[in-house]
Coordinates of C-alpha atoms in Angstrom, one line a residue:
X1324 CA 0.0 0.0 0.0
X1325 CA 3.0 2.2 0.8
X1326 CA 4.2 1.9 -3.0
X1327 CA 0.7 2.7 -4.2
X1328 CA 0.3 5.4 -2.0
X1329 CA 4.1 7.0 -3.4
X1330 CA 2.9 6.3 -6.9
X1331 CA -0.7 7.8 -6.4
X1332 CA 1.4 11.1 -4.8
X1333 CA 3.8 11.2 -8.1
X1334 CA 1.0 10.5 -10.4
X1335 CA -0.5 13.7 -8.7
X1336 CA 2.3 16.0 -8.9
X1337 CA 3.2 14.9 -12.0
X1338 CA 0.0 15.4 -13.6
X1339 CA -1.1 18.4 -12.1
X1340 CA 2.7 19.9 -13.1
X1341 CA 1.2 19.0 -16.6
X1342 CA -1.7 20.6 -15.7
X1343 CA -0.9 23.0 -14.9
X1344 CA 1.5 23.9 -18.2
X1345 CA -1.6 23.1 -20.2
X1346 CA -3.6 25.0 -18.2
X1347 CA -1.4 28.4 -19.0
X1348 CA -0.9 27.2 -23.0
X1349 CA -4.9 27.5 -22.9
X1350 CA -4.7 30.8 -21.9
X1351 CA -2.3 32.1 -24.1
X1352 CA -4.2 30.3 -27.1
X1353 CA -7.3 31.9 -26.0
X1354 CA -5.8 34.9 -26.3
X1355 CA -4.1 34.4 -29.5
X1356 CA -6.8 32.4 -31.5
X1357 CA -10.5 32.8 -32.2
X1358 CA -13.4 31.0 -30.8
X1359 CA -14.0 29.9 -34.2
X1360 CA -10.1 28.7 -34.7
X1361 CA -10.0 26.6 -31.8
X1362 CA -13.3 25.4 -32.4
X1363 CA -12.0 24.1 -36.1
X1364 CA -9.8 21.9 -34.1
X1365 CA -12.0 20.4 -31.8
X1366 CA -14.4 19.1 -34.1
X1367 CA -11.8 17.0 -35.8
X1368 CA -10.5 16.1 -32.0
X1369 CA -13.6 15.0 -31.3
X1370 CA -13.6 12.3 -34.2
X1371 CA -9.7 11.2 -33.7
X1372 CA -10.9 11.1 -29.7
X1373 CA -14.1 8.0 -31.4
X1374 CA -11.1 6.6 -33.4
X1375 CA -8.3 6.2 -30.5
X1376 CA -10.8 4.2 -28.1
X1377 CA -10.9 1.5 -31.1
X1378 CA -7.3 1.9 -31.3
X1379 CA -6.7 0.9 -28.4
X1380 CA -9.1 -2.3 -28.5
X1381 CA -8.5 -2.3 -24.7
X1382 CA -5.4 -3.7 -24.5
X1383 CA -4.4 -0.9 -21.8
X1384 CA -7.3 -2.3 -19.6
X1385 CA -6.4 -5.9 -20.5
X1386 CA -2.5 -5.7 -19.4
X1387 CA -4.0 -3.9 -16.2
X1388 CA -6.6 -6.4 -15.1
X1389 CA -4.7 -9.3 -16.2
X1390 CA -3.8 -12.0 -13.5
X1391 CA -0.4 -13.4 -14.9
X1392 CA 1.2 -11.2 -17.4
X1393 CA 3.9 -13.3 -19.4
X1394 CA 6.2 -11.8 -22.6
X1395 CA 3.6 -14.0 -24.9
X1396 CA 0.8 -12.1 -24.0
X1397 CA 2.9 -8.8 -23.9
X1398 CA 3.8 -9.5 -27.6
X1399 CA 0.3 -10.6 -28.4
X1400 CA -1.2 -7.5 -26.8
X1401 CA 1.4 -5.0 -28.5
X1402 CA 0.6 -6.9 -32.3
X1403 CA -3.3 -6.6 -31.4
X1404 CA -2.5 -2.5 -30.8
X1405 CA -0.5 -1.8 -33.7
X1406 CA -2.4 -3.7 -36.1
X1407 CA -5.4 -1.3 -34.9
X1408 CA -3.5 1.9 -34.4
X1409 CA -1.9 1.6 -38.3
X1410 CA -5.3 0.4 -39.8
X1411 CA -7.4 3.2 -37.8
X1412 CA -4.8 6.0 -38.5
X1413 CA -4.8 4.6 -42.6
X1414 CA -8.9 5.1 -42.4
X1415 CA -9.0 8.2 -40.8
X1416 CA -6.8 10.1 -43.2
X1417 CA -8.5 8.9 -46.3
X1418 CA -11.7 9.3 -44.8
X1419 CA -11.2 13.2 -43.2
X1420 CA -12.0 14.8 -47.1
X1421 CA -15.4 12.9 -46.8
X1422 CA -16.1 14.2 -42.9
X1423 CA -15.5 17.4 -43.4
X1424 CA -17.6 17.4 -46.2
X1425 CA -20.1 16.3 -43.9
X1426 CA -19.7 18.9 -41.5
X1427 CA -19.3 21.4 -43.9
X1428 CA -15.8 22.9 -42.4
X1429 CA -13.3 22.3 -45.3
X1430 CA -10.8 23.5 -42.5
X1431 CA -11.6 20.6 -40.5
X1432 CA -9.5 18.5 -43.2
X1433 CA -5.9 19.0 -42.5
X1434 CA -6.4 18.8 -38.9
X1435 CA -7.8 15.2 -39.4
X1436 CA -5.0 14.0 -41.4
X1437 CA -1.9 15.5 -39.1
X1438 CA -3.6 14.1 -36.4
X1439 CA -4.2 10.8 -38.2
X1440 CA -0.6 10.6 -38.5
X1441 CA 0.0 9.8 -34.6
X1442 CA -1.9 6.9 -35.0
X1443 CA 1.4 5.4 -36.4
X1444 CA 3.5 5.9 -33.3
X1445 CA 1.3 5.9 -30.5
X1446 CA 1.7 2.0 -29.9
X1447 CA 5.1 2.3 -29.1
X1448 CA 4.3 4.3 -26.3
X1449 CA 1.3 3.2 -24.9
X1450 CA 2.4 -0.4 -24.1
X1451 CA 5.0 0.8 -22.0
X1452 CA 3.0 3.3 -20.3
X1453 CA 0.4 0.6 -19.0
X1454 CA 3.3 -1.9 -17.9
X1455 CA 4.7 1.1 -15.6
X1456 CA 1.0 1.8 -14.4
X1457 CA 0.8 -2.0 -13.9
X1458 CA 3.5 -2.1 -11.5
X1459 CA 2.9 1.7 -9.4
X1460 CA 6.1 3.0 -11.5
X1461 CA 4.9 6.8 -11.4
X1462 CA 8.6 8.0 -11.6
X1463 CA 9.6 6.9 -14.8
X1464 CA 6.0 7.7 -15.9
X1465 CA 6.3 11.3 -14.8
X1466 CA 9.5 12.1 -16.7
X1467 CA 8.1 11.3 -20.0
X1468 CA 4.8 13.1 -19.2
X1469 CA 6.9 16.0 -18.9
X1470 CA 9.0 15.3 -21.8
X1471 CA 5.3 15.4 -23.8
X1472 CA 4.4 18.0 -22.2
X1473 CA 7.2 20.5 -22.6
X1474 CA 7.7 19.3 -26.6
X1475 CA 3.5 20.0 -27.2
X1476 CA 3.5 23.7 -25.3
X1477 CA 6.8 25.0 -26.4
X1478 CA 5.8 23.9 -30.3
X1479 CA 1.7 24.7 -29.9
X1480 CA 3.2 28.3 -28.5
X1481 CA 5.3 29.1 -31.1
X1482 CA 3.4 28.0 -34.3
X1483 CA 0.5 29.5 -33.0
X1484 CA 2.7 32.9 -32.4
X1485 CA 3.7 32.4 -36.2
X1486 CA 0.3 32.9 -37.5
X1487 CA -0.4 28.8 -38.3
X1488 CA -3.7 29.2 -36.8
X1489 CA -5.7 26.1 -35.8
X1490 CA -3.2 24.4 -37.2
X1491 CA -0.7 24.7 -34.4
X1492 CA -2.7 22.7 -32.1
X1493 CA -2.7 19.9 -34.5
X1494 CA 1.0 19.6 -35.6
X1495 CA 1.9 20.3 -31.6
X1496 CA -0.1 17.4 -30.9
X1497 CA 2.3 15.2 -33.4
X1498 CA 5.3 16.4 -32.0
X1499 CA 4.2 15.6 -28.5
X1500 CA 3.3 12.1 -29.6
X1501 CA 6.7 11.4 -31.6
X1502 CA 8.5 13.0 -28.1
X1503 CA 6.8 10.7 -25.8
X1504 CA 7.0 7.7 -27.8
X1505 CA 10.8 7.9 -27.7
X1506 CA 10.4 8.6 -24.3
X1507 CA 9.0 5.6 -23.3
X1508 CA 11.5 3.4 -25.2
X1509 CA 14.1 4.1 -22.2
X1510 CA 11.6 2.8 -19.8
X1511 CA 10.3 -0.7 -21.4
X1512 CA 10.9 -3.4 -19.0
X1513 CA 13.1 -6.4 -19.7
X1514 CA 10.1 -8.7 -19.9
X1515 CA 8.5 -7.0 -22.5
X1516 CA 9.4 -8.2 -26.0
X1517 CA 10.2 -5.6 -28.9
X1518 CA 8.5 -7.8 -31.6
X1519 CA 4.8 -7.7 -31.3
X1520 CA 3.1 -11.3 -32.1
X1521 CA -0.2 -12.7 -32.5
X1522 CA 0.0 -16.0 -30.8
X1523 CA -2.8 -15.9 -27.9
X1524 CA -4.4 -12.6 -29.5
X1525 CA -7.4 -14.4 -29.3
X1526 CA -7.7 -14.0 -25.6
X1527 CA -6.6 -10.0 -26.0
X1528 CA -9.1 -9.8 -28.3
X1529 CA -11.8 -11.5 -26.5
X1530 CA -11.5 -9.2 -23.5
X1531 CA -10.5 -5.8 -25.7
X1532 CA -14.3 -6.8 -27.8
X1533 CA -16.0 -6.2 -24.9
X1534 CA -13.9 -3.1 -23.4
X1535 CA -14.2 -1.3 -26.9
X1536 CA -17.7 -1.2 -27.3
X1537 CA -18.0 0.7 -23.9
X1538 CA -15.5 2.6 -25.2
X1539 CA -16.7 4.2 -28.5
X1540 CA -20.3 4.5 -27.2
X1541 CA -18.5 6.9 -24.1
X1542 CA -16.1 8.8 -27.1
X1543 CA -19.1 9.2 -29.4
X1544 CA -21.2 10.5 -26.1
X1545 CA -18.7 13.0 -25.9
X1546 CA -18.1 14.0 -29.4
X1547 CA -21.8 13.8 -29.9
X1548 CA -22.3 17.8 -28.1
X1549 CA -19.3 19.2 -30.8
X1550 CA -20.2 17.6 -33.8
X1551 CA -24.2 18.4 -33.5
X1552 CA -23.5 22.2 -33.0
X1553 CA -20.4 22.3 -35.1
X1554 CA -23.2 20.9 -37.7
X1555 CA -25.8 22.8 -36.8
X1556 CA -24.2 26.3 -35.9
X1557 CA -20.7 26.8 -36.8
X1558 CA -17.5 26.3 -35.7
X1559 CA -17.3 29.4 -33.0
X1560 CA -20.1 28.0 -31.2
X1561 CA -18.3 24.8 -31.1
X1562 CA -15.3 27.3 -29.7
X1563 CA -17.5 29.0 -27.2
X1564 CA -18.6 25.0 -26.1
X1565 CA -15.3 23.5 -26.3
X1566 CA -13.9 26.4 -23.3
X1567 CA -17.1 26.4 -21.5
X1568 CA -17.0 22.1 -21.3
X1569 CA -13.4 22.8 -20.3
X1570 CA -13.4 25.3 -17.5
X1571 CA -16.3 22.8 -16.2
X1572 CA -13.6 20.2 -16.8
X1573 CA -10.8 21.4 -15.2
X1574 CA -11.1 19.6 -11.6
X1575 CA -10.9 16.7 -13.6
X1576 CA -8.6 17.7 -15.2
X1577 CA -6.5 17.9 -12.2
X1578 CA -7.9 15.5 -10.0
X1579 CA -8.9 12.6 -12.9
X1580 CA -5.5 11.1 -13.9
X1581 CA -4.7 10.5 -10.3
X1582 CA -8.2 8.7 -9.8
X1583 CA -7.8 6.5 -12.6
X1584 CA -4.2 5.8 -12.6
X1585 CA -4.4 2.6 -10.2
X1586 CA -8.4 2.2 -10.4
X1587 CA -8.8 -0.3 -12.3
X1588 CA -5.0 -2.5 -11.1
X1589 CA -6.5 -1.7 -7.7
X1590 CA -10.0 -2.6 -8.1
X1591 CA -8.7 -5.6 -9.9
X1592 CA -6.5 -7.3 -7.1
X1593 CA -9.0 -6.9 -4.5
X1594 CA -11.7 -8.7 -6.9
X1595 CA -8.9 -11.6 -7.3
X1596 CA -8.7 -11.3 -3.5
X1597 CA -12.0 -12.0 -3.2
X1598 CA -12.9 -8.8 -1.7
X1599 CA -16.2 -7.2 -2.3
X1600 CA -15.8 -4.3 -4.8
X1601 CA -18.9 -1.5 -3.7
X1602 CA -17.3 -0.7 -0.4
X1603 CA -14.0 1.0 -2.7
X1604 CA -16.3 2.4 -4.9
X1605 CA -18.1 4.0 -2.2
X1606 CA -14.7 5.4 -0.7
X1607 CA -13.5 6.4 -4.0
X1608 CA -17.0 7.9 -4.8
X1609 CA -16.8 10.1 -1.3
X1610 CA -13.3 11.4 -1.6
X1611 CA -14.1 12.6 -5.5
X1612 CA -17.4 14.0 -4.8
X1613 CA -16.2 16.1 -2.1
X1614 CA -14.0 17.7 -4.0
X1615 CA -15.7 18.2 -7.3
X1616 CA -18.7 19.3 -6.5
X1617 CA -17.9 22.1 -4.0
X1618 CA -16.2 23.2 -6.8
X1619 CA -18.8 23.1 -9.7
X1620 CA -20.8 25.1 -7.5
X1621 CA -18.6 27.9 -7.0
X1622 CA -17.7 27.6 -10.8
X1623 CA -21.1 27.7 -12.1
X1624 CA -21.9 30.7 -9.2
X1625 CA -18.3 32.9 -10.9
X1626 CA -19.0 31.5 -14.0
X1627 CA -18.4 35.1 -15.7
X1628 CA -15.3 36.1 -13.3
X1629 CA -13.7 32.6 -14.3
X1630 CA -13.9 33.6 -17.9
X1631 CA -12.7 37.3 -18.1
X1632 CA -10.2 36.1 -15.6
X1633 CA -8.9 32.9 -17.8
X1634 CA -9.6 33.5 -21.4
X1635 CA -10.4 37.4 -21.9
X1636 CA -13.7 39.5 -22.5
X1637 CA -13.9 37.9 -26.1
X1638 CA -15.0 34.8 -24.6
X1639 CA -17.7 36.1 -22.0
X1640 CA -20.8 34.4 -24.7
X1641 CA -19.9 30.9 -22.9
X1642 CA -19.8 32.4 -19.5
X1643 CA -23.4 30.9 -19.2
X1644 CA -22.4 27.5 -20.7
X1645 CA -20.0 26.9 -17.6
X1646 CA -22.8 26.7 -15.3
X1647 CA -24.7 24.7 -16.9
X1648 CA -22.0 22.0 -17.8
X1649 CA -20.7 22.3 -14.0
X1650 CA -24.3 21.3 -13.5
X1651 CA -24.0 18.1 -16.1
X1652 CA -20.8 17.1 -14.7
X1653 CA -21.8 17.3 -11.4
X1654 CA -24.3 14.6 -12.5
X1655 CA -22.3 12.5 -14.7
X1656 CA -19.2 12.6 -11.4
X1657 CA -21.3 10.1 -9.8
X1658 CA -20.4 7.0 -12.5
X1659 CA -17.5 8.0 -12.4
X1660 CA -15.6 5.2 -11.5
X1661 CA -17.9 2.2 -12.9
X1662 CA -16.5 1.7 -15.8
X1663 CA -13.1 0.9 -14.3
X1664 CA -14.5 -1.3 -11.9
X1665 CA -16.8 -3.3 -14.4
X1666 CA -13.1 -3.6 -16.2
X1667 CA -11.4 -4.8 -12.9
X1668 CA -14.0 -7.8 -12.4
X1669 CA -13.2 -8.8 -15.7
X1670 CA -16.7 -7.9 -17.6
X1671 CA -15.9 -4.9 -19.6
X1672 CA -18.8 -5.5 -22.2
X1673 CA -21.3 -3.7 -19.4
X1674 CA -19.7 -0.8 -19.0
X1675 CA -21.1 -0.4 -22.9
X1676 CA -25.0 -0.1 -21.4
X1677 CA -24.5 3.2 -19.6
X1678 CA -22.3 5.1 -22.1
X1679 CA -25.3 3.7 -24.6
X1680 CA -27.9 5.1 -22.1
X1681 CA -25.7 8.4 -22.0
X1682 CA -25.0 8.9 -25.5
X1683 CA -29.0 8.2 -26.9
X1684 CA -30.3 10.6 -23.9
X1685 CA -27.9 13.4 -25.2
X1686 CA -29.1 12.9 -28.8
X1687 CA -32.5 12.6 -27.5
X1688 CA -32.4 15.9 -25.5
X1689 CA -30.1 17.5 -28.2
X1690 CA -33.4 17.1 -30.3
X1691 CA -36.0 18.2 -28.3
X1692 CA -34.2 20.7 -26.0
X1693 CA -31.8 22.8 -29.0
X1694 CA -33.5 25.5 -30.3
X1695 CA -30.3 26.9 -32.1
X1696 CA -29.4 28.9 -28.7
X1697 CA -25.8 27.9 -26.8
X1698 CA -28.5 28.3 -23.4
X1699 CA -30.8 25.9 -24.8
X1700 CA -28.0 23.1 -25.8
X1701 CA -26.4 23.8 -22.2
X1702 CA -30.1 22.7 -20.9
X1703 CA -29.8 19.5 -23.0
X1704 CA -26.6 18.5 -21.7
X1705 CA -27.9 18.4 -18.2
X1706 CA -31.4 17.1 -19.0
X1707 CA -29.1 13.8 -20.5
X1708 CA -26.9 13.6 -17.2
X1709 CA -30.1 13.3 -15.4
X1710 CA -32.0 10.7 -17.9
X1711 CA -28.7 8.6 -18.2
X1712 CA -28.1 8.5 -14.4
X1713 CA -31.0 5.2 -13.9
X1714 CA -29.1 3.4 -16.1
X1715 CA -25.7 3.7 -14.6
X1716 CA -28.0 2.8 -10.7
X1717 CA -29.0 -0.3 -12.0
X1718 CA -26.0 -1.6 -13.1
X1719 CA -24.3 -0.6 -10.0
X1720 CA -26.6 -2.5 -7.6
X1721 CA -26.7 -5.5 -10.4
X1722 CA -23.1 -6.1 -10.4
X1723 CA -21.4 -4.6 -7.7
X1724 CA -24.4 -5.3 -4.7
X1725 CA -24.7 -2.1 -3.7
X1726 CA -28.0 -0.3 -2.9
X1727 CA -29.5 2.8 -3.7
X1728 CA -29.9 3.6 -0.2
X1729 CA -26.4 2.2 0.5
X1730 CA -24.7 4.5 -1.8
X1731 CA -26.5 7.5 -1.2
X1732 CA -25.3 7.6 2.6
X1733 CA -21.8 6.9 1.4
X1734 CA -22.2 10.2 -0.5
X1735 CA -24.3 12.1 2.1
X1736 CA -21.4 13.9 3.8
X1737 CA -20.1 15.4 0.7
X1738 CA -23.2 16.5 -0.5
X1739 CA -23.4 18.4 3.2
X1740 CA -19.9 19.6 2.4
X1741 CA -21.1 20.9 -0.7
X1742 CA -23.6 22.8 0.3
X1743 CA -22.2 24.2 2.9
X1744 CA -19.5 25.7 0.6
X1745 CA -22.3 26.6 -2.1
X1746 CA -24.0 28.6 0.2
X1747 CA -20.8 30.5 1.5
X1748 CA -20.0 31.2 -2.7
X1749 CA -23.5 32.6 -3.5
X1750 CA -22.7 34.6 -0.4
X1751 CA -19.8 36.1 -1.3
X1752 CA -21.2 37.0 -5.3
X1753 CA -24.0 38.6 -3.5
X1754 CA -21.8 41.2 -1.1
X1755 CA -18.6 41.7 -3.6
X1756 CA -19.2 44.5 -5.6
X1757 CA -19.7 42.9 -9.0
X1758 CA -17.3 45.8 -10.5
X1759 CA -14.6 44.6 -8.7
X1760 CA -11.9 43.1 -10.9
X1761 CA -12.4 39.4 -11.8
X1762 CA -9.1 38.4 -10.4
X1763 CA -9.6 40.1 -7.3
X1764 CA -13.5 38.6 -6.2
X1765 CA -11.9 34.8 -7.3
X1766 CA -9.0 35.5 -4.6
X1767 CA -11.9 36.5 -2.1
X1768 CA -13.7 33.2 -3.0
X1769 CA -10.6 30.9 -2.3
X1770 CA -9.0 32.3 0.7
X1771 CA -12.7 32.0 2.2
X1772 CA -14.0 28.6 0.7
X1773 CA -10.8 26.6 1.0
X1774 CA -10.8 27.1 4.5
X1775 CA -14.1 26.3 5.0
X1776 CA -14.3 23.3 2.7
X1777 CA -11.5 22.1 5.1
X1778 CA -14.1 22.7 8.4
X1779 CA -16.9 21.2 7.1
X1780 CA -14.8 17.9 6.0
X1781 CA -13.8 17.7 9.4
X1782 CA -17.4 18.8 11.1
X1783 CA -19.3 16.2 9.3
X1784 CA -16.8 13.4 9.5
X1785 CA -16.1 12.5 5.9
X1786 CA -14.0 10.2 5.2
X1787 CA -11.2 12.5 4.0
X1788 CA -10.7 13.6 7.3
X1789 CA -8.6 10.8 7.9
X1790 CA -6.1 12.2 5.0
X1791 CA -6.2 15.6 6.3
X1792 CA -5.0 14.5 9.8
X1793 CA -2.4 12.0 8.0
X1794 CA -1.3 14.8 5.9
X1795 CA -1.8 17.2 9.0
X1796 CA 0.9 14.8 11.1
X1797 CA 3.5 16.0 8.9
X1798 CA 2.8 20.1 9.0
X1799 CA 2.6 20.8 12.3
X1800 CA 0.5 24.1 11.7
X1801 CA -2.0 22.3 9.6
X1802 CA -2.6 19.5 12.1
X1803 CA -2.9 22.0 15.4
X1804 CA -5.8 23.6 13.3
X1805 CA -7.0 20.0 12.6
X1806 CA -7.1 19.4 16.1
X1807 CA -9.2 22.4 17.4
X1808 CA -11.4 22.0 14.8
X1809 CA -12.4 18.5 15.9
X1810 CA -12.5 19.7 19.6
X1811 CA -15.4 21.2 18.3
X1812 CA -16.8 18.6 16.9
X1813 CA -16.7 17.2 20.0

C-alpha cells in the first residue's frame, strides 16, 4: 500500500505539473486564436478522440486487469494495438475529405490528417506506459509526461505565435506524440518483447471486444455535443462550447488522472482477493465527490469572473455555458468510476449499457431541447446527465451489490460539504461588488472557501478527514488547526 500510496502522490504532482503547463498554454491560445479557430480543431479532435478508443481495443485495460502477465501475452497485446493503431490512423486520413464534407468545415481537413498521423506511433508508447502503471512506477512515468508536455507547449506556442492558426494545435499534438514515444523506449521493462506477435491474440481480443464497445459508445457520447452544433451552428459556437466544457472540466482535469491511474489494477487485485468491490467504490466515490462538487458550485456561481479572468472579455458568450455543464458534470461525477470497476472484475462488455444510455439521452435531449441557442444546448446536456443517471443505478446494484440507499449515505457527507461551501459562494457573489476586478473577487472566493471546505470535511466526519489528519501529522501548523477544529466537533 506504501508503493501505491508513493505512486498515487507522483502521479499527482506529476499530472497536475502537466496541468498545470496546459492549463497556462490554454490561456495564451485563448488569447491568441478565435473561438472559431479553436473550435476548427476540436471538431476534428472529437472524431480522432471515437477513433483512438478502437485503437486501443483495450489492451491498456487488459495488461491492467490481467492476473499473470507473461512476454507471450505482452507481444500478443502489443501486435493486437498496432495492427489497430496503423489500420485506424490509414482510415482516418483517407476518410477526413469525406467528414469534413459532412460537417461542412473544409478547415476541419488537414487537422484530421496530421492528427491521423499519430496513430502510427502511438503503440510504441502506450504499451510501455500501461506496464509502468501495472507495477505503481509513477517515476519513470512522470519524466516522460513532462517530456510530452514540454515538446506539445513549447511547439503549440510558437506555431501559433507564427500565425499557423488552428493548425498549431494539430502539428503540436504530433510532436508531443513522436516526443513521448521515444520517451518511453528508455523505460520498457526487460520482460517486454520488442516484436509484437499474434499467438494468444485471441484471448486479448476476447476481452478488448467487450472493453471497446463501452469505449466508442463513451467517445461518441462526448463528441456527440461538438459535432451536432459544429453541424448545426458553426465552428465558433463549437469554440465558445469547447472552453465552456473545459473550465467545467478542469477539476478533472487535475484530480482525474490520479483517480484513474491505479483504479482499475487496484480494483482488480481486490476482486482476485475476493474482496467485495462496492465498499472502494463507495470510498472512491466520497473522496471525489467532495472535491468536485464544491467546486462546480462555486464555478457555475463565478462563472463570468472565471472567464474574463482565464480567457479574456472575447469569450464572455460561454460564461453561461460553464454553469450549466458544471451542473451536467456534477451529475455524470457520480459514474464515475464504474466503468473501471466493471473492467477490474473482468466484464468490460457492461460498461457499454450506460455510455449507450448516456450517448441516446444526449441525442434525444439535443433534439428536443436545442432551439439553435448555446443556453438551450447547455439545458440538454444536463437534461441527458439526469436521464442517463438510472441506467448507470441499475448496473451498479446489479453487479457490484450495492443499494441505492447504501450508496447515497456513502455520498451524504459530501453532499453536506457541498452545500455548505455553495452557500458561502453565493454569499460572497452577493456582497462583492460585481465591479470589482475578476481576479480580485476569485481570490476573495478561495482564501474564504478553501478554508471552510476544510471545516466542514472535518465537522461532518467525511471520510477525507482521515487524509487531512495524515497529511496534517506532517505540517505541524496544519494538524494543530486539525485538532481544534475536531474539539469542536466534539
Amino acid at each position: 500500500m506504501s508503493r501505491l500510496r508513493l505512486s498515487l502522490l507522483v502521479t499527482f504532482l506529476s499530472s497536475n505539473g502537466s496541468a498545470a503547463v496546459l492549463f497556462l498554454v490554454t490561456l495564451v491560445l485563448a488569447r491568441l486564436l478565435s473561438p472559431a479557430e479553436i473550435g476548427v480543431f476540436s471538431m476534428a479532435a472529437v472524431l480522432l478522440a471515437i477513433a483512438h478508443a478502437l485503437r486501443d481495443f483495450g489492451v491498456s485495460a487488459y495488461l491492467l486487469q490481467e492476473k499473470e502477465l507473461t512476454p507471450e501475452r505482452i507481444g500478443a497485446a502489443s501486435g493486437v494495438l498496432i495492427t489497430a493503431s496503423w489500420l485506424l490512423g490509414a482510415g482516418m486520413f483517407a476518410a477526413s475529405g469525406w467528414i469534413a464534407d459532412y460537417l461542412h468545415e473544409p478547415r476541419t481537413q488537414e487537422v484530421m490528417q496530421v492528427l491521423a498521423c499519430g496513430f502510427l506511433f502511438i503503440p510504441f508508447g502506450s504499451i510501455t506506459q500501461t506496464l509502468l502503471a501495472r507495477d505503481y512506477r509513477a517515476q519513470e512515468q512522470a519524466c516522460v509526461n513532462a517530456l510530452g508536455t514540454s515538446a506539445y507547449a513549447i511547439s503549440v506556442l510558437w506555431m501559433a505565435h507564427a500565425g499557423m492558426s488552428y493548425m498549431s494545435m494539430a502539428w503540436a499534438n504530433l510532436i508531443s506524440i513522436l516526443v513521448t514515444s521515444a520517451g518511453y523506449a528508455f523505460f520498457r521493462p526487460r520482460e517486454a518483447p520488442w516484436r509484437p506477435s499474434f499467438s494468444g491474440w485471441r484471448q486479448v481480443v476476447g476481452f478488448g471486444g467487450g472493453t471497446i464497445i463501452g469505449g466508442i459508445l463513451d467517445k461518441a457520447s462526448s463528441a456527440l455535443p461538438e459535432l451536432w452544433l459544429g453541424k448545426a451552428s458553426g465552428a465558433n459556437d463549437v469554440g465558445l462550447l469547447s472552453r465552456a466544457n473545459g473550465t467545467a472540466k478542469i477539476f478533472m482535469q487535475v484530480a482525474g488522472p490520479t483517480a484513474y491511474y491505479a483504479a482499475v489494477r487496484h480494483l482488480a487485485q481486490a476482486h482476485h482477493r475476493g474482496e467485495p468491490v462496492a465498499p472502494l467504490l463507495c470510498k472512491a466515490m466520497a473522496y471525489i465527490s467532495a472535491c468536485a462538487w464544491p467546486l462546480f458550485f462555486a464555478t457555475a456561481i463565478y462563472s463570468p469572473d472565471v472567464v474574463l479572468f482565464l480567457y479574456g472579455p472575447k469569450w464572455l458568450d460561454c460564461a453561461p455555458l460553464v454553469s450549466l455543464i458544471c451542473a451536467a458534470w456534477g451529475i455524470v461525477l457520480v459514474s464515475m468510476f464504474h466503468v473501471a470497476a466493471m473492467q477490474a472484475i473482468g466484464r468490460p462488455l457492461l460498461a457499454a449499457l450506460p455510455s449507450a444510455a448516456a450517448l441516446l439521452a444526449r441525442a434525444a435531449c439535443i433534439f428536443f431541447v436545442y432551439d439553435g441557442t448555446l443556453n438551450s444546448f447547455g439545458w440538454s446536456m444536463v437534461l441527458a446527465a439526469l436521464v442517463a443517471l438510472p441506467a448507470n443505478m441499475a448496473i451498479q446494484k446489479r453487479m457490484f451489490a450495492m443499494g441505492h440507499l447504501e450508496f447515497a449515505r456513502a455520498l451524504m457527507p459530501s453532499l453536506a460539504v457541498t452545500l455548505a461551501c455553495a452557500a458561502l459562494a453565493a454569499a460572497l457573489n452577493g456582497v462583492t461588488p460585481p465591479d470589482w476586478p475578476a481576479f480580485v473577487r476569485l481570490l476573495i472566493l478561495a482564501l474564504l472557501a478553501c478554508p471552510a471546505w476544510v471545516v466542514m470535511v472535518v465537522l461532518v466526519r467525511h471520510p477525507l478527514a482521515d487524509e487531512l489528519e495524515r497529511a496534517g501529522a506532517r505540517v505541524p501548523s496544519l494538524a494543530r488547526a486539525l485538532s481544534f477544529i475536531m474539539r469542536l466537533r466534539r
